[in-house]
Coordinates of N, CA and C in Angstrom, one line a residue:
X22 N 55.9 -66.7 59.2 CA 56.7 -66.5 60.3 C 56.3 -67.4 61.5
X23 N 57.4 -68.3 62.0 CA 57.0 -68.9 63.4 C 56.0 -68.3 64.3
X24 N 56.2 -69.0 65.0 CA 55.0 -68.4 66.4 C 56.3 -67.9 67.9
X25 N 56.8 -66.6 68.3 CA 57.7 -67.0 68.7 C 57.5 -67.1 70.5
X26 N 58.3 -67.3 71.3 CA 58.4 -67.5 72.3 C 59.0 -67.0 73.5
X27 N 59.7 -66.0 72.8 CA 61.0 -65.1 73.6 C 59.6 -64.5 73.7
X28 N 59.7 -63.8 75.5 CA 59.3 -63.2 76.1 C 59.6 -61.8 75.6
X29 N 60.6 -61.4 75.6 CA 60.9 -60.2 75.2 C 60.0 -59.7 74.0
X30 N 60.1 -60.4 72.7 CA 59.7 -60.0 71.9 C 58.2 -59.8 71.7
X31 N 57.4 -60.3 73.1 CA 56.1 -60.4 73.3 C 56.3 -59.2 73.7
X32 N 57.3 -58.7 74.9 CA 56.7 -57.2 75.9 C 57.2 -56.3 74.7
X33 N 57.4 -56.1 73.5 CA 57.7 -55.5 72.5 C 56.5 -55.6 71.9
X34 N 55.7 -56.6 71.2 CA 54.3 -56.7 70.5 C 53.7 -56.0 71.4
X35 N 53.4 -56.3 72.9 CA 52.6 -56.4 73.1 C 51.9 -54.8 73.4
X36 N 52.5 -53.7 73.1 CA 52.4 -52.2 73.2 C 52.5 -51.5 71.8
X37 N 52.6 -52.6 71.0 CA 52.6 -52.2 69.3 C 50.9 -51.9 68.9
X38 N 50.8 -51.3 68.0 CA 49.6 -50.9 67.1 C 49.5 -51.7 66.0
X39 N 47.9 -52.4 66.0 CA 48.3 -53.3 65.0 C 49.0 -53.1 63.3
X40 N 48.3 -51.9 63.2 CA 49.4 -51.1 62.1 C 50.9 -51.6 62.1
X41 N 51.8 -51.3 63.4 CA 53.0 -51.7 63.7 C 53.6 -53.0 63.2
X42 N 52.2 -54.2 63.5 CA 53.0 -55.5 63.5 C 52.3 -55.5 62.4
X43 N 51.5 -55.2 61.5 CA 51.2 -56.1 60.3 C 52.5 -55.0 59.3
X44 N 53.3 -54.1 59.5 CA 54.2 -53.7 58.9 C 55.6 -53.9 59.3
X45 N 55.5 -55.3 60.5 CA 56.6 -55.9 60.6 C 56.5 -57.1 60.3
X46 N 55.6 -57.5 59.2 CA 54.9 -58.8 58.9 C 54.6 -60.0 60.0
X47 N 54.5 -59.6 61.1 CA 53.4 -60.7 61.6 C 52.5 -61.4 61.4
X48 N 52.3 -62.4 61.6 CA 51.8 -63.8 61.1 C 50.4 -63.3 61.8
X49 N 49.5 -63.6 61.4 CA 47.6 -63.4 61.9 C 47.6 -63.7 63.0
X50 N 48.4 -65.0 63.3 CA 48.3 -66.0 65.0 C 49.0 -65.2 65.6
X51 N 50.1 -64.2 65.6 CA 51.0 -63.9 66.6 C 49.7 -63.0 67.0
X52 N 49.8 -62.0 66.2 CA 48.4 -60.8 66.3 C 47.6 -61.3 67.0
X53 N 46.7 -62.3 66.9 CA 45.3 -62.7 67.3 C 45.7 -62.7 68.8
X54 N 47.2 -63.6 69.0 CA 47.9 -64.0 70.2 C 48.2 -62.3 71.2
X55 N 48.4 -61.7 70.7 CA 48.6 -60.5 71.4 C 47.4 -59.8 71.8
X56 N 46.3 -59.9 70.5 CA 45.0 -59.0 70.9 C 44.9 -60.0 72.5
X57 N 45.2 -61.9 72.2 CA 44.4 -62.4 73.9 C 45.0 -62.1 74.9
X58 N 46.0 -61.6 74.7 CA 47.1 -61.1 76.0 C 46.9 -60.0 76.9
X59 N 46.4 -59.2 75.5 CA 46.1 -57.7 76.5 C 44.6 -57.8 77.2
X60 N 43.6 -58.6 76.5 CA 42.5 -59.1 77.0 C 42.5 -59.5 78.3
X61 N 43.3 -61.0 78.7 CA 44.0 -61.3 79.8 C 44.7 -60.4 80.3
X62 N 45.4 -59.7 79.7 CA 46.1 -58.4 81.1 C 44.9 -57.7 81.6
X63 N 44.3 -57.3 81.1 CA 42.9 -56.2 81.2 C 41.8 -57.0 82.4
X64 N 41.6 -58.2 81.6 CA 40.9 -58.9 82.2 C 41.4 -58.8 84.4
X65 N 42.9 -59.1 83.9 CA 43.5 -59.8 85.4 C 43.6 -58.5 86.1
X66 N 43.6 -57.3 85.6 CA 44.4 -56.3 86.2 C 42.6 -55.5 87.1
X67 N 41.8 -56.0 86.5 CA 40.4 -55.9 86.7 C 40.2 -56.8 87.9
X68 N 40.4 -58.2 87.6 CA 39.8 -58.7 89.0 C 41.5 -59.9 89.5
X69 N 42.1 -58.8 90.1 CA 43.2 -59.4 91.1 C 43.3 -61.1 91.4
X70 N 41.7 -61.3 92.1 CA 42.1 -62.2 92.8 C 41.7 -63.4 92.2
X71 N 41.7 -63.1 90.9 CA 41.2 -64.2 90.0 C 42.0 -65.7 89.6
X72 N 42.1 -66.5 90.1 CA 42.7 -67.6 90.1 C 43.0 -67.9 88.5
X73 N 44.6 -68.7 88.6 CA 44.7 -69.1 86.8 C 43.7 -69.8 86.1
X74 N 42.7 -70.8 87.0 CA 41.9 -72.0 86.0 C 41.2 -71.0 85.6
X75 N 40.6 -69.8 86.6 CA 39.6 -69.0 86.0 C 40.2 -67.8 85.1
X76 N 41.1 -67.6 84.7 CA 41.5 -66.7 83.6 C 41.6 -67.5 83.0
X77 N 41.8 -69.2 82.6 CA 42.1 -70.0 81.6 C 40.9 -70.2 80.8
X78 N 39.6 -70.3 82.1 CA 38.3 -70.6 81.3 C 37.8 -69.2 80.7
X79 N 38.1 -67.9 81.2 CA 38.2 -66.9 80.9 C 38.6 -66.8 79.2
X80 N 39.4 -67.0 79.1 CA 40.4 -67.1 78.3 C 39.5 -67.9 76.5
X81 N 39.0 -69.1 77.3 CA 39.0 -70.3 76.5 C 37.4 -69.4 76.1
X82 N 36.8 -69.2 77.3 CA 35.2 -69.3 76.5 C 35.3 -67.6 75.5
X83 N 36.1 -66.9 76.0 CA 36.1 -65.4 75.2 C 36.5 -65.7 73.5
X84 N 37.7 -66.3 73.5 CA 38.5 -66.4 72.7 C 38.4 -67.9 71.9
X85 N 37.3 -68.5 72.2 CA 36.9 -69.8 71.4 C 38.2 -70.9 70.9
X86 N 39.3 -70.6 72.3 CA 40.5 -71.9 71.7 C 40.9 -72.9 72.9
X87 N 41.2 -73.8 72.6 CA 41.5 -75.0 73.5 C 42.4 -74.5 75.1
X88 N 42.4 -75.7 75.9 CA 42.9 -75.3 77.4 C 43.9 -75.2 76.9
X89 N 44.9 -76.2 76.3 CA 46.1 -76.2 75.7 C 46.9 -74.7 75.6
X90 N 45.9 -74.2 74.6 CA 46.4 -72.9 73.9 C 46.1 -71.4 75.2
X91 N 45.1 -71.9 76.1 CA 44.5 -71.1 76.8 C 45.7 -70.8 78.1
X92 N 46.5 -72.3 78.6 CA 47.0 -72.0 79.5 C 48.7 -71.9 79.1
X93 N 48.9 -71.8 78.1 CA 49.9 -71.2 77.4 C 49.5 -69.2 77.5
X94 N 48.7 -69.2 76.9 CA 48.6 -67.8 76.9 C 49.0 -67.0 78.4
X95 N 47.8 -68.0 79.8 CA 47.9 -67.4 80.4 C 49.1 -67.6 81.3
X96 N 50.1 -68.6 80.9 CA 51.9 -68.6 81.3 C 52.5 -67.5 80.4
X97 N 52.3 -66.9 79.4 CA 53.2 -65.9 79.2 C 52.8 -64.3 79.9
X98 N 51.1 -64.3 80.0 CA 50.5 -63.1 80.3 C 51.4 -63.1 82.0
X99 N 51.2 -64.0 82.8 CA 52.1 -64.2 84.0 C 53.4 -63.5 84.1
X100 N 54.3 -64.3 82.9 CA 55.2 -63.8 83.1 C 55.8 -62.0 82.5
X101 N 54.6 -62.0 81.2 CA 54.6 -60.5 81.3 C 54.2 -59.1 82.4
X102 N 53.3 -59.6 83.2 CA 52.5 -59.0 84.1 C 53.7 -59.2 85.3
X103 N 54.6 -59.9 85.3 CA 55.5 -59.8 86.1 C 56.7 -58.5 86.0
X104 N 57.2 -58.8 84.3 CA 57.6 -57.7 84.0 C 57.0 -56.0 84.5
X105 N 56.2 -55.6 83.9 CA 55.2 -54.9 84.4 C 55.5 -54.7 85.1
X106 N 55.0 -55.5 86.4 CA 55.0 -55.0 87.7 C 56.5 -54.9 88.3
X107 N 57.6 -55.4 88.0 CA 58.6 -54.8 88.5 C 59.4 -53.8 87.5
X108 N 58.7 -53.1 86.6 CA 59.1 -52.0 85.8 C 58.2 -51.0 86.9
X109 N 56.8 -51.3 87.2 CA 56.2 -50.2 87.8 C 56.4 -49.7 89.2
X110 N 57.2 -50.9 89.9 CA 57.5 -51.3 91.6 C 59.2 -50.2 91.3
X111 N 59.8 -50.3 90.2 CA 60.9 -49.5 90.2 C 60.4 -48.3 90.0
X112 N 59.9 -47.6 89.0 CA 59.4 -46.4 88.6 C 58.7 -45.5 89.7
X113 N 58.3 -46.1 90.8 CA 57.4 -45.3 92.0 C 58.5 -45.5 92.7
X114 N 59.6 -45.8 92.8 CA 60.9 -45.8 94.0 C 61.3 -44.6 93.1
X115 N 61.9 -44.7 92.1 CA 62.3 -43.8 91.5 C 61.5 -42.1 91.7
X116 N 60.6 -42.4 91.7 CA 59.8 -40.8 91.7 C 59.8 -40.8 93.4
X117 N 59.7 -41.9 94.0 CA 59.4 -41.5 95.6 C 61.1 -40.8 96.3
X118 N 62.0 -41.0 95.4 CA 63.5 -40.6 95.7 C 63.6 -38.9 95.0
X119 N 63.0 -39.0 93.9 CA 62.4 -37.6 93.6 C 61.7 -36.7 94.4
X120 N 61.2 -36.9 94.8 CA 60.2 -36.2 95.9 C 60.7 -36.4 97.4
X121 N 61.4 -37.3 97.6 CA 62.1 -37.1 98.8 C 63.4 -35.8 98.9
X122 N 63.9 -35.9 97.7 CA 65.0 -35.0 97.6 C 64.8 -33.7 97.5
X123 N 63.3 -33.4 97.0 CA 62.5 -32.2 96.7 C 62.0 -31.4 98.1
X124 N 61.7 -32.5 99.2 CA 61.1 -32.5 100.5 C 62.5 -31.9 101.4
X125 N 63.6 -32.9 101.1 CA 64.8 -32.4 102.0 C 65.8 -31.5 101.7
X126 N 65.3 -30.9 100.6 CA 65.9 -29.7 100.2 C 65.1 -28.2 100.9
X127 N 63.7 -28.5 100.5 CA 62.7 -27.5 101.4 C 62.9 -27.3 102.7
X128 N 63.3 -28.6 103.4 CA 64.2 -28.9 105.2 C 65.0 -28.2 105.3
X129 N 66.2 -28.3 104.4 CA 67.4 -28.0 104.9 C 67.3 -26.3 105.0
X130 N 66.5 -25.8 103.7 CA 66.3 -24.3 103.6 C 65.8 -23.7 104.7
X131 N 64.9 -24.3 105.4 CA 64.0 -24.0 106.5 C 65.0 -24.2 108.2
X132 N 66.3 -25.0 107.7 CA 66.8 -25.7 109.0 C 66.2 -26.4 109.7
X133 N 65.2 -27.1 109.1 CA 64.6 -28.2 109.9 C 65.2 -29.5 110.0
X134 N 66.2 -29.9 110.7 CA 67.3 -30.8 110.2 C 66.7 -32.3 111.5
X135 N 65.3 -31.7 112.1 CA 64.7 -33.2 112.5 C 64.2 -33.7 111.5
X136 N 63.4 -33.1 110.3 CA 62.3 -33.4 109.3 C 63.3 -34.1 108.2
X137 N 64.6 -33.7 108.1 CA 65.9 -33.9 107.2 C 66.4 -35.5 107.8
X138 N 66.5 -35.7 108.9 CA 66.4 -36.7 109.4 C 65.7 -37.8 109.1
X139 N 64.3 -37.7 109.4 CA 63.6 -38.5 109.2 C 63.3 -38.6 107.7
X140 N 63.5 -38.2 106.6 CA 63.5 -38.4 105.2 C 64.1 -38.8 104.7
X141 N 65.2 -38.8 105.3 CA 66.2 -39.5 105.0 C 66.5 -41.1 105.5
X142 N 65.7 -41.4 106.3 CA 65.3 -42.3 106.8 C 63.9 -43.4 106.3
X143 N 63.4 -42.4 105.5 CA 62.6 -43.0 104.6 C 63.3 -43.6 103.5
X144 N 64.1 -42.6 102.4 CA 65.0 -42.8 101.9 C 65.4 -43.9 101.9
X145 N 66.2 -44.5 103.1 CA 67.1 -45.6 103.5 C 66.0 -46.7 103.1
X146 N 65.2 -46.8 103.6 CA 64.6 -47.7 103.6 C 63.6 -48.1 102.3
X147 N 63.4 -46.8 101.5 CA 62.7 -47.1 99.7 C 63.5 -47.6 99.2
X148 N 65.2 -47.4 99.5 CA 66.2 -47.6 98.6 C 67.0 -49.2 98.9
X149 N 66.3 -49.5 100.2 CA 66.5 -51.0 101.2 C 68.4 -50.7 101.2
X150 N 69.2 -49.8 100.8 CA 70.4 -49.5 101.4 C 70.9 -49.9 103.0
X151 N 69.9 -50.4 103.8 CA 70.2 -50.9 104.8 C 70.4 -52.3 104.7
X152 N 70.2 -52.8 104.0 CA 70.4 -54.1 103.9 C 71.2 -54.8 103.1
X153 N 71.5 -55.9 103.0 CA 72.5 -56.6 102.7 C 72.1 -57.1 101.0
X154 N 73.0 -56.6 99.7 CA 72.4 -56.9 98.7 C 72.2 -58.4 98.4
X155 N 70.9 -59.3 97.8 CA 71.0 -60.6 97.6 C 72.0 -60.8 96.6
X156 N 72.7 -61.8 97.3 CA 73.7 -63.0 96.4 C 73.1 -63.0 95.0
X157 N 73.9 -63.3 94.1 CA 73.1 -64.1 93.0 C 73.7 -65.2 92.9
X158 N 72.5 -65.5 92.0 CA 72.5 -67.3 92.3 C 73.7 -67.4 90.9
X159 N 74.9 -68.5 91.2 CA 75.8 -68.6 90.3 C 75.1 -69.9 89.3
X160 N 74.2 -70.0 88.8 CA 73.5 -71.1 88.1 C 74.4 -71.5 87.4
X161 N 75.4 -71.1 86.4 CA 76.1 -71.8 85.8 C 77.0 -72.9 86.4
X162 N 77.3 -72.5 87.5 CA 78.1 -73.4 88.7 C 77.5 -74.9 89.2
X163 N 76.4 -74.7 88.6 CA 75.5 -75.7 89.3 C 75.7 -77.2 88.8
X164 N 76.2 -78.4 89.2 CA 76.6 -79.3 88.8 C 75.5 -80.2 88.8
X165 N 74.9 -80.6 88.1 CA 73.8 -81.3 88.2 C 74.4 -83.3 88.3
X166 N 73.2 -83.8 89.4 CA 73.6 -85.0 89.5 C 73.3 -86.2 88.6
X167 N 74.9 -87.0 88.7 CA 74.5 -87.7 87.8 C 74.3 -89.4 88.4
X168 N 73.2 -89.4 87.6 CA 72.2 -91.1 88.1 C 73.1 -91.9 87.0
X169 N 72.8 -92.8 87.9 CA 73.5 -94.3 87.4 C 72.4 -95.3 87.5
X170 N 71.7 -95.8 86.9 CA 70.9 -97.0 86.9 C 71.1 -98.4 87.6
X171 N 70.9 -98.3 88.4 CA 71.4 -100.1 88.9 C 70.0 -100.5 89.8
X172 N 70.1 -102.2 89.8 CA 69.3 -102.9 90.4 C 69.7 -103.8 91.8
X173 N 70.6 -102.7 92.0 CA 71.2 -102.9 93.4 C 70.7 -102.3 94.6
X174 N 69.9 -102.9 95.3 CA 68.9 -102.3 96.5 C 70.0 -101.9 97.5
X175 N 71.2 -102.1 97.8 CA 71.8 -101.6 98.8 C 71.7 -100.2 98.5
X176 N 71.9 -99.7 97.3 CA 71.9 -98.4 97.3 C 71.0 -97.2 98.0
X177 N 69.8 -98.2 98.1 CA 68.5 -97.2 99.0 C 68.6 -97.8 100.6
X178 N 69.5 -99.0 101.0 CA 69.3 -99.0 102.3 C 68.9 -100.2 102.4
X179 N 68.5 -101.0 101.3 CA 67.6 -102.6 101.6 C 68.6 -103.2 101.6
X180 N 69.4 -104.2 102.3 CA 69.9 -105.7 102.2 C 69.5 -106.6 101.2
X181 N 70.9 -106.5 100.5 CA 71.1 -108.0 99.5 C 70.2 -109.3 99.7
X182 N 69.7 -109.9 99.2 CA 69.2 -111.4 99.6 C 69.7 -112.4 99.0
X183 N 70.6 -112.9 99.5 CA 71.9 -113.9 99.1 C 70.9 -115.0 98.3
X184 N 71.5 -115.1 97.2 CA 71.0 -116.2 96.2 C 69.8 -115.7 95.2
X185 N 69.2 -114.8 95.5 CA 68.2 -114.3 95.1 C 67.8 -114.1 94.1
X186 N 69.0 -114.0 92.7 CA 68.5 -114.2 91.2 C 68.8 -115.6 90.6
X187 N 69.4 -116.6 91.6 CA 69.0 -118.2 91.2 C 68.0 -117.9 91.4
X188 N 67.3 -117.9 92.6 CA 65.8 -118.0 92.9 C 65.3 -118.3 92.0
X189 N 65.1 -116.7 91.7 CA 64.4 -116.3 90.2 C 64.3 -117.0 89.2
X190 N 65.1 -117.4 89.0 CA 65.4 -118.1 87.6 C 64.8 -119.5 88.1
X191 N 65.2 -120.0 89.0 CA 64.4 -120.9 89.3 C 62.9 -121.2 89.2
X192 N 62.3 -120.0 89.3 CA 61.0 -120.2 89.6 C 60.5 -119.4 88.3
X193 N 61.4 -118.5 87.9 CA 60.7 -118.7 86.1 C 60.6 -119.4 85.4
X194 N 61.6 -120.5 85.6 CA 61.7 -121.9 84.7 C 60.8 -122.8 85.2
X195 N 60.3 -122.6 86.4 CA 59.1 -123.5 87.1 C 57.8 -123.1 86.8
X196 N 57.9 -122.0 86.7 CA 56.2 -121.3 86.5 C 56.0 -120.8 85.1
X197 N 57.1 -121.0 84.0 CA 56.8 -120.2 82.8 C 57.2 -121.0 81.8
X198 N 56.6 -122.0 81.7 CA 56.3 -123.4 80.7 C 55.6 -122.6 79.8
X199 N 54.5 -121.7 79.6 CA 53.9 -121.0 78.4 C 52.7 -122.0 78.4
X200 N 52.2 -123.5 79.0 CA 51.2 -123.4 78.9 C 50.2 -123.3 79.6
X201 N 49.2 -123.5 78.9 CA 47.8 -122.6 79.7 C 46.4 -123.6 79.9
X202 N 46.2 -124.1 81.1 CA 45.9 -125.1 82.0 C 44.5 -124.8 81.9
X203 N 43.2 -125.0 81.9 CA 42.1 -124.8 82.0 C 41.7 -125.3 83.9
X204 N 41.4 -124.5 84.5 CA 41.2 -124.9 85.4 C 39.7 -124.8 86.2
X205 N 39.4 -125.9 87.2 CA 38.1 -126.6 87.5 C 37.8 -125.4 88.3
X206 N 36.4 -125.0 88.2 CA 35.7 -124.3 89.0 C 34.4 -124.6 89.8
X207 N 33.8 -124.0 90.5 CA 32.9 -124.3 91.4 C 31.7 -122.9 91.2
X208 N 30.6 -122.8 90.3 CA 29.8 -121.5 90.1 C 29.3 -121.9 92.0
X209 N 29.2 -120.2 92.2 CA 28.9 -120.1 93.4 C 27.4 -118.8 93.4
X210 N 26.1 -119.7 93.4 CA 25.2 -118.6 93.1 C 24.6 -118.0 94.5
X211 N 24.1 -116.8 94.2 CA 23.9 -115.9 95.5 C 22.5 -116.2 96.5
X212 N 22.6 -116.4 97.7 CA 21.5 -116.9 98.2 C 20.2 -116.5 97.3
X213 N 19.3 -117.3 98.0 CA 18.0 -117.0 97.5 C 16.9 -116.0 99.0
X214 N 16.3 -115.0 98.5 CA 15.7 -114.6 99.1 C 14.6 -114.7 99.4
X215 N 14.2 -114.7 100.5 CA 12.1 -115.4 101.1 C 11.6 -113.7 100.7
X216 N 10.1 -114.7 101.1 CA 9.1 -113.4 100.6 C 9.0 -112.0 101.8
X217 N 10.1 -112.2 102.8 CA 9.9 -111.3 103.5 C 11.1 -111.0 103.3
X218 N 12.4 -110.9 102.4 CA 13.1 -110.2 101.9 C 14.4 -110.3 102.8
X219 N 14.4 -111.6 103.6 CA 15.2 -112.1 104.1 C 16.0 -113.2 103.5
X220 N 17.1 -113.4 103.8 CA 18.0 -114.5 103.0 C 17.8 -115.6 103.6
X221 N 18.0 -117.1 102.4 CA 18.0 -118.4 103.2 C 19.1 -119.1 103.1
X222 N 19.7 -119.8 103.8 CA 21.3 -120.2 103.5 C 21.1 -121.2 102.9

C-alpha cells in the first residue's frame, strides 16, 4: 500500500491501535509514520514553544531519518495539531453554552434577571453572535493571471532603444569570430620586504 497523504486519513490512523492498522493492512512505513506523529504531538504539546527546526531535529535524532522525511512529518503533525485544536476550541464553547444555560436557568428561578443579563452576555460573546459572520473566500472564482513572455521592456516601464537589436547583431558579428587570441601579459611580482618588515618600491 502507498504512503498516503490525505490528511484525513492520518486524523483517522492517528487514534487507531496498532492492532487496528495492521488489520487494515497498513504498510510498516505508514505505522512507523504514525508511531512519529504521536511522538511529535506529545513531544509539541509538552514544550509549546518549541520552534519547527527544533521539533525537526527533534524528530530526526529520535527517530534516526533524514530532514527531508523529518520536515514532512513535522508539516503534517502541524496540520493535524491544528485540527485538534479547533475540534477542542469548539468542544469548550460547546460545554461553556452548557453551563451557561444551566447558570441562567438557576437566575431565572431565583428572579435574578441582572445575573440573567449578564450571562447572557457572556453567551453573546462565546458564540461571537455579535459579530459579523466571515465571508468565505469564493476560491473557485479566482482567475489566475495569465503571463505572456516577451522581451519587450516597455512592459515594466523601461524605454525602447531605437535600433537596438542591429546593434546587437552588429557587435556579435564583431566580437564572435570564435577565435581565441593569446594575449601579452606583464607578471606583476609583489614588493619586496626589508628586514624591518617594511616594503621597498
Amino acid at each position: 500500500m502507498s504512503m498516503p497523504t490525505d490528511i484525513d486519513q492520518y486524523s483517522r490512523y492517528i487514534y487507531m491501535e496498532r492492532p487496528e492498522m495492521e488489520a487494515e493492512n497498513l504498510s510498516p512505513l505508514i505505522i512507523e509514520r504514525v508511531k512519529r506523529l504521536r511522538a511529535i504531538f506529545s513531544y509539541w504539546q509538552e514544550f509549546p514553544t518549541k520552534t519547527t527546526r527544533e521539533i525537526v531535529t527533534h524528530d530526526m535524532q529520535l527517530h534516526k531519518i533524514k530532514i527531508s522525511q523529518a520536515y514532512d512529518d513535522v508539516h503534517l503533525c502541524q496540520l493535524l495539531l491544528g485540527n485538534v485544536h479547533q475540534a477542542t476550541k469548539e468542544f469548550y464553547r460547546w460545554k461553556i453554552n452548557v453551563d451557561l444555560d444551566e447558570d441562567i436557568r438557576k437566575a431565572r428561578v431565583k428572579g435574578d434577571f441582572r445575573a440573567v443579563a449578564a450571562l447572557e452576555a457572556v453567551r453573546v460573546k462565546n458564540n461571537r453572535t455579535d459579530k459579523d459572520d466571515e465571508p468565505e473566500l469564493e476560491f473557485d472564482k479566482i482567475i489566475p493571471q495569465n503571463f505572456v513572455p516577451t522581451d519587450d521592456p516597455s512592459v515594466i516601464g523601461i524605454k525602447k532603444v531605437p535600433g537596438l537589436r542591429d546593434r546587437i547583431r552588429r557587435l556579435e558579428k564583431k566580437y564572435s569570430n570564435g577565435a581565441i587570441e593569446d594575449a601579452e601579459y606583464v607578471e606583476i611580482k609583489d614588493d619586496e620586504e626589508s628586514n624591518d618588515g617594511t616594503k621597498r618600491g
